[in-house]
Coordinates of C-alpha atoms in Angstrom, one line a residue:
A1 CA -50.0 61.2 49.3
V2 CA -53.1 61.3 50.9
Q3 CA -54.9 58.9 48.7
A4 CA -51.8 56.9 48.6
D5 CA -50.9 56.9 52.4
R6 CA -47.1 57.1 51.9
D7 CA -44.5 59.7 51.3
I8 CA -43.8 60.9 47.7
V9 CA -40.7 62.4 46.6
R10 CA -40.1 63.4 43.0
F11 CA -38.4 65.6 40.5
A12 CA -40.1 67.9 38.0
G13 CA -39.0 69.8 35.0
A14 CA -38.3 69.2 31.1
T15 CA -35.5 66.2 30.5
F16 CA -34.3 64.8 27.6
G17 CA -32.4 61.5 27.8
G18 CA -32.2 61.6 31.6
I19 CA -30.6 65.4 31.5
F20 CA -32.7 68.3 32.6
F21 CA -33.3 71.2 30.7
G22 CA -34.5 74.6 32.1
N23 CA -36.1 75.0 35.5
K24 CA -36.1 71.8 37.9
Q25 CA -37.9 71.1 41.1
L26 CA -37.8 68.6 44.1
I27 CA -41.5 67.7 45.3
V28 CA -41.8 66.5 48.7
A29 CA -45.2 65.4 50.0
R30 CA -46.6 63.3 53.0
P31 CA -49.7 62.6 54.4
I32 CA -51.0 63.8 57.6
A33 CA -53.0 61.3 60.0
A34 CA -55.8 62.0 62.4
E35 CA -57.5 59.3 64.4
G36 CA -55.4 56.5 62.4
A37 CA -56.3 57.5 58.9
A38 CA -54.9 60.2 56.7
T39 CA -57.0 63.2 56.5
A40 CA -54.6 65.7 55.1
G41 CA -51.2 66.4 53.5
L42 CA -48.2 68.4 53.5
G43 CA -46.3 69.1 50.0
L44 CA -43.2 71.4 49.4
I45 CA -42.0 72.5 46.3
I46 CA -38.1 73.3 46.3
D47 CA -36.3 74.8 43.2
I48 CA -33.0 73.0 42.7
T49 CA -32.1 74.6 39.1
T50 CA -29.0 76.0 40.2
A51 CA -27.9 72.8 42.2
S52 CA -28.8 70.7 39.0
H53 CA -26.6 72.8 36.8
L54 CA -23.7 72.2 39.3
V55 CA -24.3 68.5 38.9
L56 CA -24.5 68.7 35.2
Q57 CA -21.1 70.7 34.7
H58 CA -19.2 68.4 37.1
S59 CA -20.9 65.3 35.4
K60 CA -19.2 66.5 32.0
I61 CA -15.9 66.7 33.7
I62 CA -16.3 63.2 35.5
F63 CA -17.4 61.9 32.0
A64 CA -14.7 63.6 30.2
W65 CA -12.3 62.1 33.1
I66 CA -13.7 58.7 32.5
L67 CA -13.4 58.8 28.8
I68 CA -9.7 59.8 29.1
N69 CA -8.9 56.8 31.6
V70 CA -10.6 54.5 29.5
L71 CA -8.8 55.6 26.4
L72 CA -5.4 55.1 28.2
L73 CA -6.4 52.0 29.8
T74 CA -7.5 50.7 26.4
I75 CA -3.9 51.8 24.9
I76 CA -2.2 50.3 27.7
G77 CA -4.3 47.1 27.6
L78 CA -3.7 46.4 23.9
S79 CA 0.0 47.3 24.2
R80 CA 0.3 44.8 26.8
L81 CA -1.8 42.3 25.0
D82 CA 0.2 43.1 21.8
R83 CA 3.8 42.3 23.9
L84 CA 2.5 39.3 26.2
V85 CA 0.1 37.7 23.7
V86 CA 0.0 38.5 19.9
R87 CA 3.7 38.9 19.4
P88 CA 4.5 35.6 21.2
L89 CA 1.8 33.8 19.3
E90 CA 3.3 35.3 16.3
R91 CA 6.3 34.0 17.0
L92 CA 5.2 30.5 17.8
V93 CA 3.2 30.1 14.6
K94 CA 6.4 31.4 12.7
T95 CA 8.8 29.2 14.6
S96 CA 6.1 26.2 13.9
E97 CA 6.1 27.0 10.1
S98 CA 10.1 27.3 9.8
Y99 CA 11.0 24.4 12.2
D100 CA 12.8 21.5 10.9
Y101 CA 14.1 18.2 12.6
G102 CA 17.2 18.8 14.5
D103 CA 16.8 22.1 15.5
G104 CA 16.6 21.4 19.0
V105 CA 14.9 23.8 21.2
A106 CA 12.5 25.7 19.1
F107 CA 9.5 27.5 21.1
I108 CA 10.5 30.4 23.0
G109 CA 7.5 32.5 23.9
G110 CA 6.2 34.5 26.7
E111 CA 8.0 35.1 30.1
A112 CA 8.8 32.2 32.2
G113 CA 6.0 31.2 34.3
S114 CA 3.2 32.6 31.9
E115 CA 0.8 30.9 30.2
L116 CA 2.2 31.2 26.8
G117 CA 5.8 30.4 28.6
Q118 CA 4.3 26.9 29.9
L119 CA 3.0 26.5 26.3
S120 CA 6.3 27.0 24.9
L121 CA 7.8 24.2 27.2
A122 CA 4.9 22.1 26.4
L123 CA 5.6 22.1 22.7
N124 CA 9.4 21.8 23.3
R125 CA 8.8 18.5 25.5
M126 CA 6.3 17.4 22.6
L127 CA 9.0 18.2 19.9
A128 CA 11.6 16.0 21.8
R129 CA 9.4 13.2 22.3
I130 CA 8.5 13.3 18.4
E131 CA 12.3 13.3 17.8
E132 CA 12.8 10.4 20.0
D133 CA 9.8 8.6 18.5
R134 CA 11.2 9.8 14.9
Q135 CA 14.7 8.0 15.6
K136 CA 12.9 5.1 17.1
L137 CA 10.8 4.7 13.9
R138 CA 13.8 5.4 11.7
A139 CA 15.5 2.7 13.5
S140 CA 12.6 0.4 12.8
V141 CA 12.5 1.4 9.0
H142 CA 16.2 0.5 8.8
S143 CA 15.7 -2.6 10.7
L144 CA 12.7 -3.4 8.3
E145 CA 14.6 -2.7 5.4
Q146 CA 17.4 -5.2 6.2
A147 CA 14.8 -7.8 7.2
N148 CA 13.3 -7.2 3.5
L149 CA 16.7 -7.1 1.9
Q150 CA 17.4 -10.7 3.7
L151 CA 13.9 -11.9 2.8
V152 CA 14.4 -11.0 -0.7
A153 CA 17.7 -12.6 -1.0
T154 CA 16.1 -15.9 0.9
Q155 CA 13.3 -16.0 -1.7
K156 CA 15.9 -15.6 -4.6
E157 CA 17.8 -18.6 -3.0
M158 CA 14.4 -20.7 -2.8
V159 CA 13.6 -19.9 -6.4
R160 CA 17.1 -20.9 -7.2
A161 CA 17.1 -24.2 -5.2
E162 CA 13.9 -25.1 -6.9
K163 CA 15.2 -24.2 -10.3
L164 CA 18.4 -26.1 -9.7
A165 CA 16.2 -29.3 -8.7
A166 CA 14.1 -28.9 -11.8
V167 CA 17.1 -28.8 -14.0
G168 CA 18.5 -31.8 -12.3
R169 CA 15.0 -33.6 -13.2
L170 CA 15.1 -32.3 -16.9
A171 CA 18.8 -33.2 -17.2
A172 CA 18.0 -36.7 -16.3
G173 CA 15.2 -37.0 -18.8
L174 CA 17.1 -35.4 -21.2
A175 CA 20.0 -37.9 -20.8
H176 CA 17.9 -40.7 -22.4
E177 CA 16.6 -38.5 -25.5
I178 CA 20.0 -37.2 -26.5
G179 CA 21.4 -40.7 -25.9
N180 CA 18.9 -42.0 -28.7
P181 CA 20.2 -39.5 -31.5
I182 CA 23.6 -40.0 -30.4
G183 CA 23.3 -43.5 -31.1
I184 CA 21.5 -42.9 -34.7
V185 CA 24.4 -40.3 -35.3
Q186 CA 26.9 -42.9 -34.6
G187 CA 25.5 -45.4 -36.9
Y188 CA 25.3 -43.1 -39.7
L189 CA 28.9 -41.9 -39.2
E190 CA 29.7 -45.9 -39.5
L191 CA 27.8 -46.2 -42.7
L192 CA 29.5 -42.9 -44.2
D193 CA 32.9 -44.7 -43.4
N194 CA 31.8 -47.4 -46.2
A195 CA 34.0 -46.6 -49.5
D196 CA 31.3 -48.5 -51.5
L197 CA 28.6 -46.1 -50.4
A198 CA 26.7 -44.3 -53.2
A199 CA 27.0 -40.5 -53.1
E200 CA 23.3 -40.1 -52.8
D201 CA 23.0 -42.4 -49.9
R202 CA 26.0 -40.6 -48.5
R203 CA 24.0 -37.5 -48.9
Q204 CA 21.0 -38.5 -47.1
F205 CA 23.0 -40.2 -44.0
S206 CA 24.9 -36.9 -43.6
Q207 CA 21.8 -34.8 -43.8
R208 CA 19.8 -37.5 -41.1
A209 CA 23.2 -37.2 -38.8
I210 CA 23.1 -33.2 -38.9
A211 CA 19.2 -33.2 -38.2
E212 CA 19.9 -35.6 -35.2
L213 CA 22.6 -33.1 -34.0
Q214 CA 20.3 -30.1 -34.4
R215 CA 17.7 -31.9 -32.2
I216 CA 20.6 -32.6 -29.6
N217 CA 21.4 -29.0 -29.9
H218 CA 17.9 -27.8 -29.7
L219 CA 17.4 -29.6 -26.4
I220 CA 20.4 -28.5 -24.8
H221 CA 19.6 -24.7 -25.4
Q222 CA 16.6 -25.4 -24.2
L223 CA 17.9 -26.4 -20.7
L224 CA 20.4 -23.9 -20.8
D225 CA 17.8 -21.1 -21.2
F226 CA 16.0 -22.6 -18.5
S227 CA 18.8 -22.8 -16.0
R228 CA 20.4 -19.1 -16.6
A229 CA 19.7 -16.5 -14.0
S230 CA 16.7 -14.7 -13.8
S231 CA 18.0 -11.2 -14.0
Q232 CA 16.0 -9.6 -16.8
A233 CA 13.2 -7.0 -16.0
P234 CA 9.6 -7.7 -16.7
E235 CA 9.0 -7.5 -20.4
P236 CA 5.9 -8.5 -22.9
V237 CA 5.5 -12.2 -23.0
A238 CA 3.3 -14.4 -25.4
V239 CA 1.7 -16.9 -23.1
Q240 CA 1.1 -19.3 -26.0
D241 CA 4.4 -19.5 -27.0
L242 CA 6.0 -19.8 -23.9
L243 CA 3.7 -22.8 -23.1
A244 CA 4.8 -24.4 -26.3
E245 CA 8.4 -24.2 -25.8
V246 CA 8.1 -25.6 -22.2
I247 CA 6.1 -28.6 -23.5
D248 CA 8.3 -29.0 -26.1
M249 CA 10.9 -29.3 -23.5
F250 CA 9.0 -31.4 -21.0
V251 CA 8.0 -34.2 -23.7
A252 CA 11.5 -35.1 -24.2
Q253 CA 11.6 -36.5 -20.5
K254 CA 11.9 -40.3 -20.6
R255 CA 8.5 -41.2 -18.9
A256 CA 6.7 -38.0 -19.9
P257 CA 2.8 -38.6 -19.9
E258 CA 0.7 -37.7 -22.9
I259 CA 0.1 -34.0 -23.1
S260 CA -2.4 -32.0 -25.1
F261 CA -2.4 -28.2 -25.5
V262 CA -5.3 -26.6 -26.0
P263 CA -4.8 -22.5 -27.0
Q264 CA -7.8 -20.7 -27.0
C265 CA -6.4 -17.3 -26.9
P266 CA -6.0 -15.3 -30.2
A267 CA -2.8 -14.7 -31.5
G268 CA -1.4 -11.3 -30.1
K269 CA -4.0 -11.5 -27.3
D270 CA -2.2 -13.5 -25.0
V271 CA 0.5 -11.0 -23.8
V272 CA 1.8 -10.5 -20.3
I273 CA 4.2 -8.5 -18.7
A274 CA 6.4 -10.7 -16.8
N275 CA 9.8 -12.1 -16.2
A276 CA 9.8 -14.8 -19.2
V277 CA 12.6 -17.0 -17.4
E278 CA 10.4 -17.0 -14.0
L279 CA 7.4 -17.7 -16.0
R280 CA 8.9 -20.7 -17.7
Q281 CA 9.8 -22.1 -14.4
V282 CA 6.2 -21.5 -13.1
F283 CA 4.7 -23.6 -16.2
L284 CA 7.3 -26.4 -15.6
N285 CA 6.7 -26.8 -11.9
C286 CA 3.1 -27.5 -12.8
L287 CA 4.2 -30.1 -15.4
L288 CA 6.5 -31.6 -13.2
N289 CA 3.7 -32.0 -10.3
A290 CA 1.2 -33.1 -12.7
A291 CA 3.7 -35.9 -13.9
D292 CA 4.7 -37.0 -10.4
S293 CA 0.8 -37.3 -9.6
I294 CA 0.2 -39.6 -12.5
E295 CA 3.4 -41.5 -11.8
E296 CA 1.8 -42.2 -8.3
M297 CA -0.9 -44.1 -10.1
G298 CA 1.2 -47.0 -11.2
E299 CA 2.7 -48.4 -14.1
G300 CA -0.4 -49.2 -16.1
H301 CA -2.1 -45.8 -15.5
P302 CA -2.7 -43.8 -18.8
G303 CA -1.4 -40.7 -17.7
R304 CA -2.6 -37.4 -19.6
I305 CA -1.9 -33.7 -18.9
V306 CA -4.4 -31.1 -20.7
V307 CA -2.8 -27.4 -20.7
S308 CA -5.2 -24.9 -21.8
C309 CA -4.8 -21.1 -22.3
R310 CA -7.9 -18.9 -22.7
G311 CA -9.0 -15.2 -22.2
D312 CA -10.8 -15.5 -18.9
R313 CA -13.1 -12.4 -19.6
E314 CA -14.6 -10.9 -22.1
D315 CA -12.7 -7.6 -22.2
G316 CA -9.5 -9.5 -22.6
T317 CA -7.8 -8.2 -19.5
V318 CA -7.0 -11.5 -17.8
I319 CA -5.1 -14.8 -19.3
E320 CA -5.9 -18.0 -17.5
V321 CA -3.5 -20.9 -17.9
V322 CA -5.0 -24.4 -16.5
F323 CA -2.8 -27.7 -15.9
A324 CA -5.4 -30.5 -15.7
D325 CA -4.0 -33.9 -14.9
N326 CA -5.7 -37.6 -14.3
G327 CA -3.3 -38.4 -11.6
R328 CA -3.7 -38.9 -7.9
G329 CA -5.7 -35.6 -7.2
I330 CA -5.5 -33.1 -4.1
A331 CA -7.4 -33.9 -0.7
A332 CA -9.5 -30.9 0.0
D333 CA -7.8 -29.9 3.1
H334 CA -4.6 -29.6 1.4
L335 CA -5.7 -27.5 -1.3
E336 CA -4.7 -24.1 0.7
T337 CA -1.6 -25.4 2.1
I338 CA 0.3 -26.9 -1.2
F339 CA 1.5 -23.5 -1.8
D340 CA 3.2 -23.2 1.5
P341 CA 7.0 -23.4 1.7
F342 CA 8.4 -26.9 2.2
Y343 CA 4.9 -28.5 2.2
T344 CA 5.2 -31.9 0.3
T345 CA 3.2 -35.2 0.1
K346 CA 5.9 -36.8 -2.1
A347 CA 8.2 -39.5 -0.5
P348 CA 11.7 -38.3 0.7
G349 CA 14.1 -37.5 -2.0
K350 CA 11.2 -36.6 -4.5
G351 CA 10.7 -32.8 -4.1
T352 CA 11.8 -30.0 -2.0
G353 CA 8.2 -28.7 -1.2
L354 CA 9.4 -25.4 -2.7
G355 CA 8.0 -25.8 -6.3
L356 CA 4.5 -24.2 -5.8
S357 CA 5.5 -21.8 -3.0
V358 CA 8.0 -20.4 -5.6
S359 CA 5.3 -20.4 -8.6
Y360 CA 3.1 -18.5 -6.1
S361 CA 5.6 -15.8 -5.6
I362 CA 6.4 -15.4 -8.9
V363 CA 2.8 -15.0 -10.3
E364 CA 1.8 -12.6 -7.5
A365 CA 4.7 -10.4 -8.3
A366 CA 3.5 -10.2 -11.9
G367 CA 0.1 -9.3 -10.9
G368 CA -1.7 -12.7 -11.2
R369 CA -3.1 -15.2 -8.7
I370 CA -2.7 -19.1 -8.6
W371 CA -4.9 -22.0 -7.0
A372 CA -5.6 -25.5 -7.0
E373 CA -8.7 -27.3 -7.9
S374 CA -9.5 -30.9 -7.4
S375 CA -12.5 -33.0 -7.0
G376 CA -10.7 -36.2 -5.9
V377 CA -9.7 -37.5 -9.3
G378 CA -7.1 -35.5 -10.8
A379 CA -6.2 -31.8 -10.1
E380 CA -6.2 -28.6 -11.8
I381 CA -3.7 -25.8 -11.1
H382 CA -4.9 -22.2 -12.5
I383 CA -2.9 -19.4 -13.2
E384 CA -4.2 -16.1 -13.7
L385 CA -2.2 -13.2 -15.3
P386 CA -3.2 -9.7 -16.0
A387 CA -3.2 -9.4 -20.1
V388 CA -1.7 -6.2 -21.8
R389 CA -4.3 -4.6 -23.8

């Protein structure tokens, strides 16, 4: 105390972990000043063992009481937590997992005014908004379904209208082709009416008349096959055979230009999955458009159409059909618009403007694509179709 010039209060005795064992003393010392400086000190040692033991005994009681209270408060707190939080949360989770649309108010958790109660109200309001949006979405889907059905019906009507227009042009062209064999058959029948005709001549005339009638029958059947409704499902179609059939029907036209068919796909490697009736209409539309383009060049122009069918890739996954003509061609700014509905550069009464638009829809439905190319002289229509491997 003298050295530090301050009062000192200390405890003395054996301790362990802050607990005294054995005797315990309280030491108090303070310096005594003389003439402004500490020259001596007074110290006092007080035995407080009995008091320490009393405090220790009461500390054990206090510690036990605190422990009991902590345990009781923990049990009560856990019980309250389970009742107010855990169980309501479990109900919310169970309700959310089993909830189905149309169940109405679903979430009931927690007391009114509590946080979980407010959460339940918020979830119920959210479900109400979701149900309202769901009803709106269902109405929108129904409206879209109706619009889609109407669109499909309109598209079918467009296909049918274009087909009827093509049938009319084919019928007009075939009328001349059928008139010639009918005149030939009539002449043979008049010759067969001659009683002096030799038996061999009679047989030859009969065979020739039958051949002409078969030719007429073949042309009429081709026209009927083309004009029948397209209700069949997609099926494997040999593109080269279908092209040959369409070209054979087209060349019967009165003013059909010269046509060259260049098949470059091996037999059996040109099969695609498509609607044969619709694909036949696409090919015929391309030929008719090419013929119209050539006709616009004038009477003396030597019209020519080259139709090629080839495998466009080495792996044989795509079949490309190209219709190339030496007609008037297509302006560069029209190459993208010629497939729009009702777009046509022909004179009134010459076309509906639906041919290429309908062809575009049919080719896309078959998983292919169609486009036009033109360098100013003539035009090419390219059709790509996915081949069956």
